[in-house]
Amino acid sequence: MTNKDDTTSVNDLKEMMKKFRDARDWGQFHTPKNLVQAMSIEANELMEEFLWKTDEEIEDLLKQDDFRQTVSYELADVMAFCLNFANVTNIDISQAMNEKMIHNQEKYPVEKSKGTATKYHKL
Ligand SMILES: [Mg+2]
């Protein structure tokens, strides 16, 4: 099965969002504040799909096409606003991810954090 993530760059996705925005003249609404609020709202829509369900129920639901599609589209909504936010703030997502993971490696060294969900300040 082909996987689009294997052939699509972050920049491809950022450009997709710019084209969509500019064709509709929505740049005027894409302030950093509006975009982070929309990002959070969409994250909550994604979270709502899991509300009141047990881990076992969710495991079963994730095997069903209709639920997978709903969750995939909500994830896409979250990602769309992340990409829009990166576009208007000129944040290089790959650079930020790389730097943040270096920090995370320092905060969570494997020898202290392996197999535990303890927060870094209590390790
Ligand atoms: Mg949504």
PDB file of N, CA and C in Angstrom, residues 15-121:
ATOM      1  N   GLU A  15       2.814  24.457   1.431  1.00  0.00           N
ATOM      2  CA  GLU A  15       2.418  25.093   0.166  1.00  0.00           C
ATOM      3  C   GLU A  15       0.956  24.785  -0.171  1.00  0.00           C
ATOM      4  N   MET A  16       0.511  23.560   0.105  1.00  0.00           N
ATOM      5  CA  MET A  16      -0.891  23.187  -0.114  1.00  0.00           C
ATOM      6  C   MET A  16      -1.814  24.106   0.674  1.00  0.00           C
ATOM      7  N   MET A  17      -1.426  24.366   1.941  1.00  0.00           N
ATOM      8  CA  MET A  17      -2.248  25.222   2.789  1.00  0.00           C
ATOM      9  C   MET A  17      -2.225  26.673   2.311  1.00  0.00           C
ATOM     10  N   LYS A  18      -1.068  27.153   1.834  1.00  0.00           N
ATOM     11  CA  LYS A  18      -0.990  28.529   1.309  1.00  0.00           C
ATOM     12  C   LYS A  18      -1.891  28.701   0.098  1.00  0.00           C
ATOM     13  N   LYS A  19      -1.863  27.732  -0.808  1.00  0.00           N
ATOM     14  CA  LYS A  19      -2.705  27.815  -2.009  1.00  0.00           C
ATOM     15  C   LYS A  19      -4.180  27.850  -1.640  1.00  0.00           C
ATOM     16  N   PHE A  20      -4.573  26.983  -0.726  1.00  0.00           N
ATOM     17  CA  PHE A  20      -5.972  26.919  -0.285  1.00  0.00           C
ATOM     18  C   PHE A  20      -6.394  28.253   0.333  1.00  0.00           C
ATOM     19  N   ARG A  21      -5.530  28.787   1.209  1.00  0.00           N
ATOM     20  CA  ARG A  21      -5.802  30.059   1.890  1.00  0.00           C
ATOM     21  C   ARG A  21      -5.878  31.219   0.899  1.00  0.00           C
ATOM     22  N   ASP A  22      -4.887  31.310   0.029  1.00  0.00           N
ATOM     23  CA  ASP A  22      -4.805  32.464  -0.863  1.00  0.00           C
ATOM     24  C   ASP A  22      -5.925  32.477  -1.900  1.00  0.00           C
ATOM     25  N   ALA A  23      -6.349  31.306  -2.370  1.00  0.00           N
ATOM     26  CA  ALA A  23      -7.442  31.242  -3.344  1.00  0.00           C
ATOM     27  C   ALA A  23      -8.733  31.801  -2.754  1.00  0.00           C
ATOM     28  N   ARG A  24      -8.855  31.753  -1.436  1.00  0.00           N
ATOM     29  CA  ARG A  24     -10.077  32.207  -0.757  1.00  0.00           C
ATOM     30  C   ARG A  24      -9.904  33.573  -0.082  1.00  0.00           C
ATOM     31  N   ASP A  25      -8.716  34.148  -0.238  1.00  0.00           N
ATOM     32  CA  ASP A  25      -8.393  35.418   0.429  1.00  0.00           C
ATOM     33  C   ASP A  25      -8.615  35.321   1.939  1.00  0.00           C
ATOM     34  N   TRP A  26      -8.198  34.207   2.511  1.00  0.00           N
ATOM     35  CA  TRP A  26      -8.380  33.997   3.951  1.00  0.00           C
ATOM     36  C   TRP A  26      -7.154  34.417   4.766  1.00  0.00           C
ATOM     37  N   GLY A  27      -6.120  34.891   4.083  1.00  0.00           N
ATOM     38  CA  GLY A  27      -4.927  35.321   4.820  1.00  0.00           C
ATOM     39  C   GLY A  27      -5.266  36.401   5.836  1.00  0.00           C
ATOM     40  N   GLN A  28      -6.264  37.229   5.506  1.00  0.00           N
ATOM     41  CA  GLN A  28      -6.672  38.306   6.410  1.00  0.00           C
ATOM     42  C   GLN A  28      -7.162  37.772   7.764  1.00  0.00           C
ATOM     43  N   PHE A  29      -7.620  36.521   7.787  1.00  0.00           N
ATOM     44  CA  PHE A  29      -8.114  35.935   9.046  1.00  0.00           C
ATOM     45  C   PHE A  29      -7.045  35.110   9.769  1.00  0.00           C
ATOM     46  N   HIS A  30      -5.956  34.868   9.072  1.00  0.00           N
ATOM     47  CA  HIS A  30      -4.927  33.976   9.622  1.00  0.00           C
ATOM     48  C   HIS A  30      -3.926  34.725  10.503  1.00  0.00           C
ATOM     49  N   THR A  31      -4.424  35.283  11.587  1.00  0.00           N
ATOM     50  CA  THR A  31      -3.525  35.873  12.578  1.00  0.00           C
ATOM     51  C   THR A  31      -3.004  34.734  13.463  1.00  0.00           C
ATOM     52  N   PRO A  32      -1.839  34.930  14.076  1.00  0.00           N
ATOM     53  CA  PRO A  32      -1.339  33.877  14.973  1.00  0.00           C
ATOM     54  C   PRO A  32      -2.354  33.492  16.045  1.00  0.00           C
ATOM     55  N   LYS A  33      -3.020  34.490  16.624  1.00  0.00           N
ATOM     56  CA  LYS A  33      -4.019  34.195  17.676  1.00  0.00           C
ATOM     57  C   LYS A  33      -5.149  33.327  17.138  1.00  0.00           C
ATOM     58  N   ASN A  34      -5.714  33.719  15.995  1.00  0.00           N
ATOM     59  CA  ASN A  34      -6.820  32.940  15.442  1.00  0.00           C
ATOM     60  C   ASN A  34      -6.394  31.519  15.098  1.00  0.00           C
ATOM     61  N   LEU A  35      -5.195  31.383  14.605  1.00  0.00           N
ATOM     62  CA  LEU A  35      -4.739  30.059  14.179  1.00  0.00           C
ATOM     63  C   LEU A  35      -4.463  29.131  15.364  1.00  0.00           C
ATOM     64  N   VAL A  36      -3.886  29.657  16.454  1.00  0.00           N
ATOM     65  CA  VAL A  36      -3.677  28.768  17.611  1.00  0.00           C
ATOM     66  C   VAL A  36      -5.003  28.415  18.272  1.00  0.00           C
ATOM     67  N   GLN A  37      -5.961  29.348  18.232  1.00  0.00           N
ATOM     68  CA  GLN A  37      -7.277  29.015  18.780  1.00  0.00           C
ATOM     69  C   GLN A  37      -7.937  27.932  17.933  1.00  0.00           C
ATOM     70  N   ALA A  38      -7.863  28.075  16.626  1.00  0.00           N
ATOM     71  CA  ALA A  38      -8.449  27.065  15.731  1.00  0.00           C
ATOM     72  C   ALA A  38      -7.757  25.711  15.905  1.00  0.00           C
ATOM     73  N   MET A  39      -6.448  25.755  16.092  1.00  0.00           N
ATOM     74  CA  MET A  39      -5.677  24.529  16.319  1.00  0.00           C
ATOM     75  C   MET A  39      -6.192  23.803  17.563  1.00  0.00           C
ATOM     76  N   SER A  40      -6.404  24.565  18.628  1.00  0.00           N
ATOM     77  CA  SER A  40      -6.880  23.984  19.885  1.00  0.00           C
ATOM     78  C   SER A  40      -8.304  23.447  19.736  1.00  0.00           C
ATOM     79  N   ILE A  41      -9.146  24.195  19.048  1.00  0.00           N
ATOM     80  CA  ILE A  41     -10.530  23.755  18.835  1.00  0.00           C
ATOM     81  C   ILE A  41     -10.547  22.437  18.063  1.00  0.00           C
ATOM     82  N   GLU A  42      -9.736  22.368  17.010  1.00  0.00           N
ATOM     83  CA  GLU A  42      -9.695  21.131  16.223  1.00  0.00           C
ATOM     84  C   GLU A  42      -9.110  19.976  17.039  1.00  0.00           C
ATOM     85  N   ALA A  43      -8.140  20.270  17.896  1.00  0.00           N
ATOM     86  CA  ALA A  43      -7.582  19.214  18.762  1.00  0.00           C
ATOM     87  C   ALA A  43      -8.666  18.675  19.690  1.00  0.00           C
ATOM     88  N   ASN A  44      -9.549  19.570  20.128  1.00  0.00           N
ATOM     89  CA  ASN A  44     -10.641  19.135  21.001  1.00  0.00           C
ATOM     90  C   ASN A  44     -11.693  18.346  20.231  1.00  0.00           C
ATOM     91  N   GLU A  45     -11.906  18.691  18.960  1.00  0.00           N
ATOM     92  CA  GLU A  45     -12.820  17.886  18.136  1.00  0.00           C
ATOM     93  C   GLU A  45     -12.266  16.465  17.980  1.00  0.00           C
ATOM     94  N   LEU A  46     -10.968  16.368  17.815  1.00  0.00           N
ATOM     95  CA  LEU A  46     -10.337  15.053  17.731  1.00  0.00           C
ATOM     96  C   LEU A  46     -10.508  14.297  19.053  1.00  0.00           C
ATOM     97  N   MET A  47     -10.272  15.013  20.153  1.00  0.00           N
ATOM     98  CA  MET A  47     -10.388  14.398  21.476  1.00  0.00           C
ATOM     99  C   MET A  47     -11.811  13.928  21.745  1.00  0.00           C
ATOM    100  N   GLU A  48     -12.797  14.681  21.249  1.00  0.00           N
ATOM    101  CA  GLU A  48     -14.196  14.333  21.487  1.00  0.00           C
ATOM    102  C   GLU A  48     -14.532  12.943  20.947  1.00  0.00           C
ATOM    103  N   GLU A  49     -13.874  12.535  19.874  1.00  0.00           N
ATOM    104  CA  GLU A  49     -14.147  11.219  19.291  1.00  0.00           C
ATOM    105  C   GLU A  49     -13.808  10.081  20.259  1.00  0.00           C
ATOM    106  N   PHE A  50     -12.975  10.381  21.257  1.00  0.00           N
ATOM    107  CA  PHE A  50     -12.532   9.357  22.199  1.00  0.00           C
ATOM    108  C   PHE A  50     -13.231   9.458  23.560  1.00  0.00           C
ATOM    109  N   LEU A  51     -14.006  10.537  23.731  1.00  0.00           N
ATOM    110  CA  LEU A  51     -14.635  10.807  25.024  1.00  0.00           C
ATOM    111  C   LEU A  51     -15.556   9.666  25.455  1.00  0.00           C
ATOM    112  N   TRP A  52     -15.406   9.237  26.677  1.00  0.00           N
ATOM    113  CA  TRP A  52     -16.207   8.210  27.352  1.00  0.00           C
ATOM    114  C   TRP A  52     -15.963   6.794  26.828  1.00  0.00           C
ATOM    115  N   LYS A  53     -15.045   6.631  25.934  1.00  0.00           N
ATOM    116  CA  LYS A  53     -14.767   5.292  25.408  1.00  0.00           C
ATOM    117  C   LYS A  53     -13.576   4.706  26.156  1.00  0.00           C
ATOM    118  N   THR A  54     -13.615   3.398  26.355  1.00  0.00           N
ATOM    119  CA  THR A  54     -12.490   2.729  27.006  1.00  0.00           C
ATOM    120  C   THR A  54     -11.384   2.495  25.978  1.00  0.00           C
ATOM    121  N   ASP A  55     -10.187   2.199  26.470  1.00  0.00           N
ATOM    122  CA  ASP A  55      -9.077   1.901  25.557  1.00  0.00           C
ATOM    123  C   ASP A  55      -9.422   0.708  24.659  1.00  0.00           C
ATOM    124  N   GLU A  56     -10.135  -0.256  25.232  1.00  0.00           N
ATOM    125  CA  GLU A  56     -10.517  -1.441  24.453  1.00  0.00           C
ATOM    126  C   GLU A  56     -11.500  -1.063  23.338  1.00  0.00           C
ATOM    127  N   GLU A  57     -12.473  -0.225  23.668  1.00  0.00           N
ATOM    128  CA  GLU A  57     -13.433   0.230  22.648  1.00  0.00           C
ATOM    129  C   GLU A  57     -12.721   1.005  21.544  1.00  0.00           C
ATOM    130  N   ILE A  58     -11.795   1.836  21.935  1.00  0.00           N
ATOM    131  CA  ILE A  58     -11.051   2.639  20.955  1.00  0.00           C
ATOM    132  C   ILE A  58     -10.212   1.748  20.052  1.00  0.00           C
ATOM    133  N   GLU A  59      -9.611   0.729  20.641  1.00  0.00           N
ATOM    134  CA  GLU A  59      -8.815  -0.209  19.844  1.00  0.00           C
ATOM    135  C   GLU A  59      -9.692  -0.861  18.772  1.00  0.00           C
ATOM    136  N   ASP A  60     -10.908  -1.243  19.156  1.00  0.00           N
ATOM    137  CA  ASP A  60     -11.835  -1.848  18.185  1.00  0.00           C
ATOM    138  C   ASP A  60     -12.274  -0.820  17.141  1.00  0.00           C
ATOM    139  N   LEU A  61     -12.611   0.386  17.608  1.00  0.00           N
ATOM    140  CA  LEU A  61     -13.080   1.430  16.689  1.00  0.00           C
ATOM    141  C   LEU A  61     -12.016   1.779  15.646  1.00  0.00           C
ATOM    142  N   LEU A  62     -10.763   1.769  16.073  1.00  0.00           N
ATOM    143  CA  LEU A  62      -9.683   2.131  15.143  1.00  0.00           C
ATOM    144  C   LEU A  62      -9.484   1.087  14.042  1.00  0.00           C
ATOM    145  N   LYS A  63     -10.156  -0.038  14.173  1.00  0.00           N
ATOM    146  CA  LYS A  63     -10.127  -1.054  13.104  1.00  0.00           C
ATOM    147  C   LYS A  63     -11.262  -0.828  12.101  1.00  0.00           C
ATOM    148  N   GLN A  64     -12.162   0.098  12.423  1.00  0.00           N
ATOM    149  CA  GLN A  64     -13.328   0.353  11.562  1.00  0.00           C
ATOM    150  C   GLN A  64     -13.062   1.559  10.660  1.00  0.00           C
ATOM    151  N   ASP A  65     -13.378   1.378   9.375  1.00  0.00           N
ATOM    152  CA  ASP A  65     -13.068   2.409   8.381  1.00  0.00           C
ATOM    153  C   ASP A  65     -13.717   3.760   8.682  1.00  0.00           C
ATOM    154  N   ASP A  66     -14.989   3.753   9.091  1.00  0.00           N
ATOM    155  CA  ASP A  66     -15.677   5.033   9.292  1.00  0.00           C
ATOM    156  C   ASP A  66     -15.065   5.819  10.461  1.00  0.00           C
ATOM    157  N   PHE A  67     -14.717   5.113  11.537  1.00  0.00           N
ATOM    158  CA  PHE A  67     -14.106   5.798  12.673  1.00  0.00           C
ATOM    159  C   PHE A  67     -12.710   6.293  12.292  1.00  0.00           C
ATOM    160  N   ARG A  68     -11.953   5.431  11.607  1.00  0.00           N
ATOM    161  CA  ARG A  68     -10.601   5.835  11.172  1.00  0.00           C
ATOM    162  C   ARG A  68     -10.659   7.085  10.298  1.00  0.00           C
ATOM    163  N   GLN A  69     -11.678   7.131   9.412  1.00  0.00           N
ATOM    164  CA  GLN A  69     -11.797   8.293   8.539  1.00  0.00           C
ATOM    165  C   GLN A  69     -12.135   9.553   9.344  1.00  0.00           C
ATOM    166  N   THR A  70     -13.062   9.435  10.264  1.00  0.00           N
ATOM    167  CA  THR A  70     -13.426  10.579  11.107  1.00  0.00           C
ATOM    168  C   THR A  70     -12.202  11.094  11.861  1.00  0.00           C
ATOM    169  N   VAL A  71     -11.471  10.183  12.491  1.00  0.00           N
ATOM    170  CA  VAL A  71     -10.292  10.563  13.273  1.00  0.00           C
ATOM    171  C   VAL A  71      -9.196  11.127  12.356  1.00  0.00           C
ATOM    172  N   SER A  72      -9.044  10.527  11.178  1.00  0.00           N
ATOM    173  CA  SER A  72      -8.037  11.017  10.224  1.00  0.00           C
ATOM    174  C   SER A  72      -8.339  12.445   9.801  1.00  0.00           C
ATOM    175  N   TYR A  73      -9.614  12.724   9.552  1.00  0.00           N
ATOM    176  CA  TYR A  73      -9.988  14.066   9.116  1.00  0.00           C
ATOM    177  C   TYR A  73      -9.829  15.083  10.240  1.00  0.00           C
ATOM    178  N   GLU A  74     -10.108  14.665  11.468  1.00  0.00           N
ATOM    179  CA  GLU A  74      -9.896  15.593  12.593  1.00  0.00           C
ATOM    180  C   GLU A  74      -8.400  15.847  12.792  1.00  0.00           C
ATOM    181  N   LEU A  75      -7.594  14.812  12.636  1.00  0.00           N
ATOM    182  CA  LEU A  75      -6.141  15.002  12.709  1.00  0.00           C
ATOM    183  C   LEU A  75      -5.677  15.945  11.599  1.00  0.00           C
ATOM    184  N   ALA A  76      -6.248  15.776  10.406  1.00  0.00           N
ATOM    185  CA  ALA A  76      -5.891  16.666   9.288  1.00  0.00           C
ATOM    186  C   ALA A  76      -6.266  18.112   9.615  1.00  0.00           C
ATOM    187  N   ASP A  77      -7.407  18.317  10.278  1.00  0.00           N
ATOM    188  CA  ASP A  77      -7.800  19.675  10.687  1.00  0.00           C
ATOM    189  C   ASP A  77      -6.767  20.279  11.629  1.00  0.00           C
ATOM    190  N   VAL A  78      -6.316  19.484  12.609  1.00  0.00           N
ATOM    191  CA  VAL A  78      -5.300  19.970  13.550  1.00  0.00           C
ATOM    192  C   VAL A  78      -4.024  20.323  12.792  1.00  0.00           C
ATOM    193  N   MET A  79      -3.597  19.399  11.937  1.00  0.00           N
ATOM    194  CA  MET A  79      -2.359  19.604  11.174  1.00  0.00           C
ATOM    195  C   MET A  79      -2.467  20.832  10.273  1.00  0.00           C
ATOM    196  N   ALA A  80      -3.650  21.020   9.666  1.00  0.00           N
ATOM    197  CA  ALA A  80      -3.844  22.160   8.765  1.00  0.00           C
ATOM    198  C   ALA A  80      -3.582  23.467   9.509  1.00  0.00           C
ATOM    199  N   PHE A  81      -4.107  23.569  10.731  1.00  0.00           N
ATOM    200  CA  PHE A  81      -3.900  24.812  11.476  1.00  0.00           C
ATOM    201  C   PHE A  81      -2.466  24.928  11.996  1.00  0.00           C
ATOM    202  N   CYS A  82      -1.821  23.803  12.291  1.00  0.00           N
ATOM    203  CA  CYS A  82      -0.392  23.844  12.652  1.00  0.00           C
ATOM    204  C   CYS A  82       0.411  24.382  11.468  1.00  0.00           C
ATOM    205  N   LEU A  83       0.105  23.895  10.288  1.00  0.00           N
ATOM    206  CA  LEU A  83       0.826  24.334   9.085  1.00  0.00           C
ATOM    207  C   LEU A  83       0.527  25.795   8.782  1.00  0.00           C
ATOM    208  N   ASN A  84      -0.735  26.199   8.914  1.00  0.00           N
ATOM    209  CA  ASN A  84      -1.096  27.603   8.690  1.00  0.00           C
ATOM    210  C   ASN A  84      -0.366  28.511   9.683  1.00  0.00           C
ATOM    211  N   PHE A  85      -0.273  28.073  10.932  1.00  0.00           N
ATOM    212  CA  PHE A  85       0.420  28.850  11.958  1.00  0.00           C
ATOM    213  C   PHE A  85       1.909  28.977  11.617  1.00  0.00           C
ATOM    214  N   ALA A  86       2.505  27.872  11.201  1.00  0.00           N
ATOM    215  CA  ALA A  86       3.924  27.906  10.811  1.00  0.00           C
ATOM    216  C   ALA A  86       4.120  28.831   9.617  1.00  0.00           C
ATOM    217  N   ASN A  87       3.170  28.826   8.701  1.00  0.00           N
ATOM    218  CA  ASN A  87       3.275  29.707   7.531  1.00  0.00           C
ATOM    219  C   ASN A  87       3.265  31.181   7.923  1.00  0.00           C
ATOM    220  N   VAL A  88       2.340  31.592   8.765  1.00  0.00           N
ATOM    221  CA  VAL A  88       2.245  33.029   9.070  1.00  0.00           C
ATOM    222  C   VAL A  88       3.344  33.493  10.019  1.00  0.00           C
ATOM    223  N   THR A  89       3.904  32.584  10.796  1.00  0.00           N
ATOM    224  CA  THR A  89       4.955  32.972  11.741  1.00  0.00           C
ATOM    225  C   THR A  89       6.353  32.665  11.209  1.00  0.00           C
ATOM    226  N   ASN A  90       6.416  32.111  10.002  1.00  0.00           N
ATOM    227  CA  ASN A  90       7.707  31.709   9.407  1.00  0.00           C
ATOM    228  C   ASN A  90       8.497  30.779  10.326  1.00  0.00           C
ATOM    229  N   ILE A  91       7.802  29.887  10.969  1.00  0.00           N
ATOM    230  CA  ILE A  91       8.468  28.873  11.794  1.00  0.00           C
ATOM    231  C   ILE A  91       8.794  27.676  10.912  1.00  0.00           C
ATOM    232  N   ASP A  92      10.055  27.281  10.979  1.00  0.00           N
ATOM    233  CA  ASP A  92      10.528  26.105  10.251  1.00  0.00           C
ATOM    234  C   ASP A  92      10.212  24.887  11.120  1.00  0.00           C
ATOM    235  N   ILE A  93       9.165  24.167  10.759  1.00  0.00           N
ATOM    236  CA  ILE A  93       8.677  23.060  11.593  1.00  0.00           C
ATOM    237  C   ILE A  93       9.760  21.996  11.794  1.00  0.00           C
ATOM    238  N   SER A  94      10.465  21.663  10.736  1.00  0.00           N
ATOM    239  CA  SER A  94      11.491  20.612  10.848  1.00  0.00           C
ATOM    240  C   SER A  94      12.619  21.044  11.772  1.00  0.00           C
ATOM    241  N   GLN A  95      13.014  22.319  11.676  1.00  0.00           N
ATOM    242  CA  GLN A  95      14.052  22.852  12.564  1.00  0.00           C
ATOM    243  C   GLN A  95      13.569  22.818  14.015  1.00  0.00           C
ATOM    244  N   ALA A  96      12.343  23.287  14.225  1.00  0.00           N
ATOM    245  CA  ALA A  96      11.782  23.303  15.579  1.00  0.00           C
ATOM    246  C   ALA A  96      11.687  21.888  16.148  1.00  0.00           C
ATOM    247  N   MET A  97      11.244  20.940  15.329  1.00  0.00           N
ATOM    248  CA  MET A  97      11.131  19.556  15.791  1.00  0.00           C
ATOM    249  C   MET A  97      12.497  18.985  16.144  1.00  0.00           C
ATOM    250  N   ASN A  98      13.463  19.262  15.306  1.00  0.00           N
ATOM    251  CA  ASN A  98      14.814  18.750  15.573  1.00  0.00           C
ATOM    252  C   ASN A  98      15.374  19.331  16.868  1.00  0.00           C
ATOM    253  N   GLU A  99      15.242  20.644  17.042  1.00  0.00           N
ATOM    254  CA  GLU A  99      15.750  21.278  18.260  1.00  0.00           C
ATOM    255  C   GLU A  99      15.015  20.774  19.504  1.00  0.00           C
ATOM    256  N   LYS A 100      13.698  20.669  19.374  1.00  0.00           N
ATOM    257  CA  LYS A 100      12.902  20.233  20.522  1.00  0.00           C
ATOM    258  C   LYS A 100      13.237  18.799  20.909  1.00  0.00           C
ATOM    259  N   MET A 101      13.481  17.942  19.939  1.00  0.00           N
ATOM    260  CA  MET A 101      13.820  16.555  20.260  1.00  0.00           C
ATOM    261  C   MET A 101      15.202  16.454  20.907  1.00  0.00           C
ATOM    262  N   ILE A 102      16.101  17.359  20.555  1.00  0.00           N
ATOM    263  CA  ILE A 102      17.402  17.388  21.248  1.00  0.00           C
ATOM    264  C   ILE A 102      17.172  17.750  22.728  1.00  0.00           C
ATOM    265  N   HIS A 103      16.317  18.753  22.960  1.00  0.00           N
ATOM    266  CA  HIS A 103      15.975  19.118  24.343  1.00  0.00           C
ATOM    267  C   HIS A 103      15.319  17.947  25.069  1.00  0.00           C
ATOM    268  N   ASN A 104      14.407  17.273  24.369  1.00  0.00           N
ATOM    269  CA  ASN A 104      13.704  16.138  24.990  1.00  0.00           C
ATOM    270  C   ASN A 104      14.659  14.989  25.326  1.00  0.00           C
ATOM    271  N   GLN A 105      15.648  14.792  24.462  1.00  0.00           N
ATOM    272  CA  GLN A 105      16.642  13.747  24.751  1.00  0.00           C
ATOM    273  C   GLN A 105      17.431  14.088  26.008  1.00  0.00           C
ATOM    274  N   GLU A 106      17.687  15.396  26.201  1.00  0.00           N
ATOM    275  CA  GLU A 106      18.412  15.829  27.405  1.00  0.00           C
ATOM    276  C   GLU A 106      17.522  15.716  28.648  1.00  0.00           C
ATOM    277  N   LYS A 107      16.234  16.063  28.482  1.00  0.00           N
ATOM    278  CA  LYS A 107      15.301  16.001  29.612  1.00  0.00           C
ATOM    279  C   LYS A 107      14.953  14.562  29.991  1.00  0.00           C
ATOM    280  N   TYR A 108      14.926  13.718  28.976  1.00  0.00           N
ATOM    281  CA  TYR A 108      14.528  12.325  29.192  1.00  0.00           C
ATOM    282  C   TYR A 108      15.608  11.359  28.707  1.00  0.00           C
ATOM    283  N   PRO A 109      16.743  11.310  29.418  1.00  0.00           N
ATOM    284  CA  PRO A 109      17.775  10.352  28.997  1.00  0.00           C
ATOM    285  C   PRO A 109      17.229   8.919  29.107  1.00  0.00           C
ATOM    286  N   VAL A 110      17.577   8.097  28.144  1.00  0.00           N
ATOM    287  CA  VAL A 110      17.040   6.725  28.082  1.00  0.00           C
ATOM    288  C   VAL A 110      17.264   5.991  29.397  1.00  0.00           C
ATOM    289  N   GLU A 111      18.456   6.133  29.991  1.00  0.00           N
ATOM    290  CA  GLU A 111      18.758   5.370  31.205  1.00  0.00           C
ATOM    291  C   GLU A 111      17.865   5.743  32.386  1.00  0.00           C
ATOM    292  N   LYS A 112      17.309   6.965  32.371  1.00  0.00           N
ATOM    293  CA  LYS A 112      16.426   7.369  33.470  1.00  0.00           C
ATOM    294  C   LYS A 112      14.941   7.217  33.128  1.00  0.00           C
ATOM    295  N   SER A 113      14.609   7.312  31.867  1.00  0.00           N
ATOM    296  CA  SER A 113      13.200   7.422  31.501  1.00  0.00           C
ATOM    297  C   SER A 113      12.603   6.182  30.833  1.00  0.00           C
ATOM    298  N   LYS A 114      13.432   5.213  30.530  1.00  0.00           N
ATOM    299  CA  LYS A 114      12.923   4.033  29.819  1.00  0.00           C
ATOM    300  C   LYS A 114      11.862   3.312  30.652  1.00  0.00           C
ATOM    301  N   GLY A 115      10.681   3.139  30.043  1.00  0.00           N
ATOM    302  CA  GLY A 115       9.617   2.372  30.684  1.00  0.00           C
ATOM    303  C   GLY A 115       8.845   3.106  31.752  1.00  0.00           C
ATOM    304  N   THR A 116       9.087   4.402  31.920  1.00  0.00           N
ATOM    305  CA  THR A 116       8.353   5.165  32.930  1.00  0.00           C
ATOM    306  C   THR A 116       7.753   6.425  32.309  1.00  0.00           C
ATOM    307  N   ALA A 117       6.568   6.797  32.793  1.00  0.00           N
ATOM    308  CA  ALA A 117       5.911   8.002  32.294  1.00  0.00           C
ATOM    309  C   ALA A 117       6.148   9.187  33.225  1.00  0.00           C
ATOM    310  N   THR A 118       7.107   9.068  34.124  1.00  0.00           N
ATOM    311  CA  THR A 118       7.406  10.127  35.091  1.00  0.00           C
ATOM    312  C   THR A 118       7.912  11.377  34.372  1.00  0.00           C
ATOM    313  N   LYS A 119       7.420  12.539  34.804  1.00  0.00           N
ATOM    314  CA  LYS A 119       7.840  13.794  34.199  1.00  0.00           C
ATOM    315  C   LYS A 119       9.303  14.066  34.520  1.00  0.00           C
ATOM    316  N   TYR A 120       9.979  14.763  33.591  1.00  0.00           N
ATOM    317  CA  TYR A 120      11.436  14.923  33.669  1.00  0.00           C
ATOM    318  C   TYR A 120      11.951  15.468  34.995  1.00  0.00           C
ATOM    319  N   HIS A 121      11.218  16.395  35.608  1.00  0.00           N
ATOM    320  CA  HIS A 121      11.727  17.001  36.846  1.00  0.00           C
ATOM    321  C   HIS A 121      11.681  16.051  38.044  1.00  0.00           C
TER     322      HIS A 121
END
